[in-house]
Amino acid sequence: MDTKTKNRAVAWLTTAHFTGDIFSGFLNPIMPFIALKLSFSIAIATLILSIAQICGSLIQPIFGFFADNIYKRTFIFIGILLATTCTPIAVNVPNKTLLTIFIVLGCIGGSLFHPQALGFIPKFSDKNLMHNMSLFITAGTLGFAFGPIVSALTVQHLGFEKVPYLALIGVILTFSMFKFVPRLEETNQTRTKYQFKETFKEILTNKKMLILIAIGSMKTIIISSCTIFLPFLWRDMGKSPAYIGKLLFLFILAGSLASYLSTFAEKKFGARPVFIASMTLTFPLMIIYTLIYKTHPTIANSLFILMGFITMFAQPVTMVMAQKVLPKYKSIAAGFINGFTWGIVSILLTTISFTIINIGIPKILLILSFLPVIFAYFVKFLPNKIEEA
């Protein structure tokens, strides 16, 4: 396969990642208003989102296992189609049951797409793997950033009933990718069939991989708690969907910038400083935020956006190191870092959401932001350079 074809494949996978992840962050700013429309609480809203994340995310490593074995594009196409059509349709359904079903299907779509796409990026990359992976992850983070503002502005200016029309974007994208992402059979890849039990035993007994999963989970705790809980806090303060969407957009946009810059930081300073900065600096910022979000909202919002930058700073480094630690299982490793961690965190947040009424959102966020500081201790067991993994 020539270089032009490989580069085009990477570009289309990256475009699909951007578009698909628009719908990953799509519901967060408008869920408080969907909850009002369908008459359910923050606990039920968190439960619905968590069920979807659990169903979609915990199975990503399994999808990654099959992706590493079949060498076909099937998961990419089905995944991106479900992710980009089911989520916008979910916004205008008439009851909680259908809402949950469509959100779950959208999350499963993302879980089909991500492991295989992340596994394909190394296969279509030569010496520029770190650069391509950084662009791929940055594009997804950018999509995640645009999701809240797209949904919020659509709902505020056009209404809930117009949101499902956005599903047409996903249909067009899916059919376009059939042409521009080639079959891997066209390459000279050597097929290796992996045994399920032995594969997962090897992965889950790898010390470095377990630490990277923990790092990914700590990053996810901050992202999920901020993007799920804070919109309810802002709604109760009288803020509009557009206001909430813009804040979430800037939070994740800052994270996408951090994702892009992290590879340069890793080359200059090493992986450990990147991990430690990403895991420890959020806590003091969260302390200040909880103290001033009512009295000094402009400063508090600036700190919130900075938290997005810091939290997502280590994303590409985590992903590439995981694939270097377990080079045989690129899609499975991606499934653990990109999906499994979200499922674990969703279970945690589901439990926590039922205590929010008694404790309050700011205190919950403060407690959760302290967890990455504790787990930063284990960074010392990782290599300081990705090449050494």
CSV table of N, CA, C and O in Angstrom, one decimal, residues 25 77 160 178 194 209 216 345 369:
chain,number,residue,atom,x,y,z
A,25,GLY,N,-20.0,13.7,23.4
A,25,GLY,CA,-20.3,14.8,24.4
A,25,GLY,C,-21.6,15.5,24.1
A,25,GLY,O,-21.8,16.6,24.7
A,77,PHE,N,-17.3,0.8,10.4
A,77,PHE,CA,-18.5,1.3,9.7
A,77,PHE,C,-19.8,1.2,10.5
A,77,PHE,O,-20.5,2.2,10.6
A,160,PHE,N,-36.0,20.7,20.3
A,160,PHE,CA,-35.6,19.3,20.4
A,160,PHE,C,-36.0,18.5,19.2
A,160,PHE,O,-35.3,17.6,18.8
A,178,PHE,N,-16.4,4.0,3.2
A,178,PHE,CA,-16.3,2.7,2.4
A,178,PHE,C,-15.2,2.9,1.3
A,178,PHE,O,-14.5,2.0,1.0
A,194,TYR,N,-5.5,-14.9,18.2
A,194,TYR,CA,-5.2,-14.9,19.6
A,194,TYR,C,-6.4,-15.7,20.3
A,194,TYR,O,-7.5,-15.6,19.9
A,209,MET,N,0.6,-2.2,32.2
A,209,MET,CA,-0.8,-2.0,31.6
A,209,MET,C,-1.8,-1.6,32.7
A,209,MET,O,-2.6,-0.7,32.5
A,216,GLY,N,-5.7,6.1,33.1
A,216,GLY,CA,-6.8,6.4,32.2
A,216,GLY,C,-8.1,6.6,33.0
A,216,GLY,O,-8.9,7.5,32.7
A,345,VAL,N,-15.5,4.0,35.6
A,345,VAL,CA,-15.8,5.3,36.2
A,345,VAL,C,-17.4,5.5,36.2
A,345,VAL,O,-17.9,6.0,37.2
A,369,SER,N,-11.7,14.7,42.6
A,369,SER,CA,-10.5,15.3,42.0
A,369,SER,C,-9.2,14.9,42.9
A,369,SER,O,-8.1,15.1,42.4
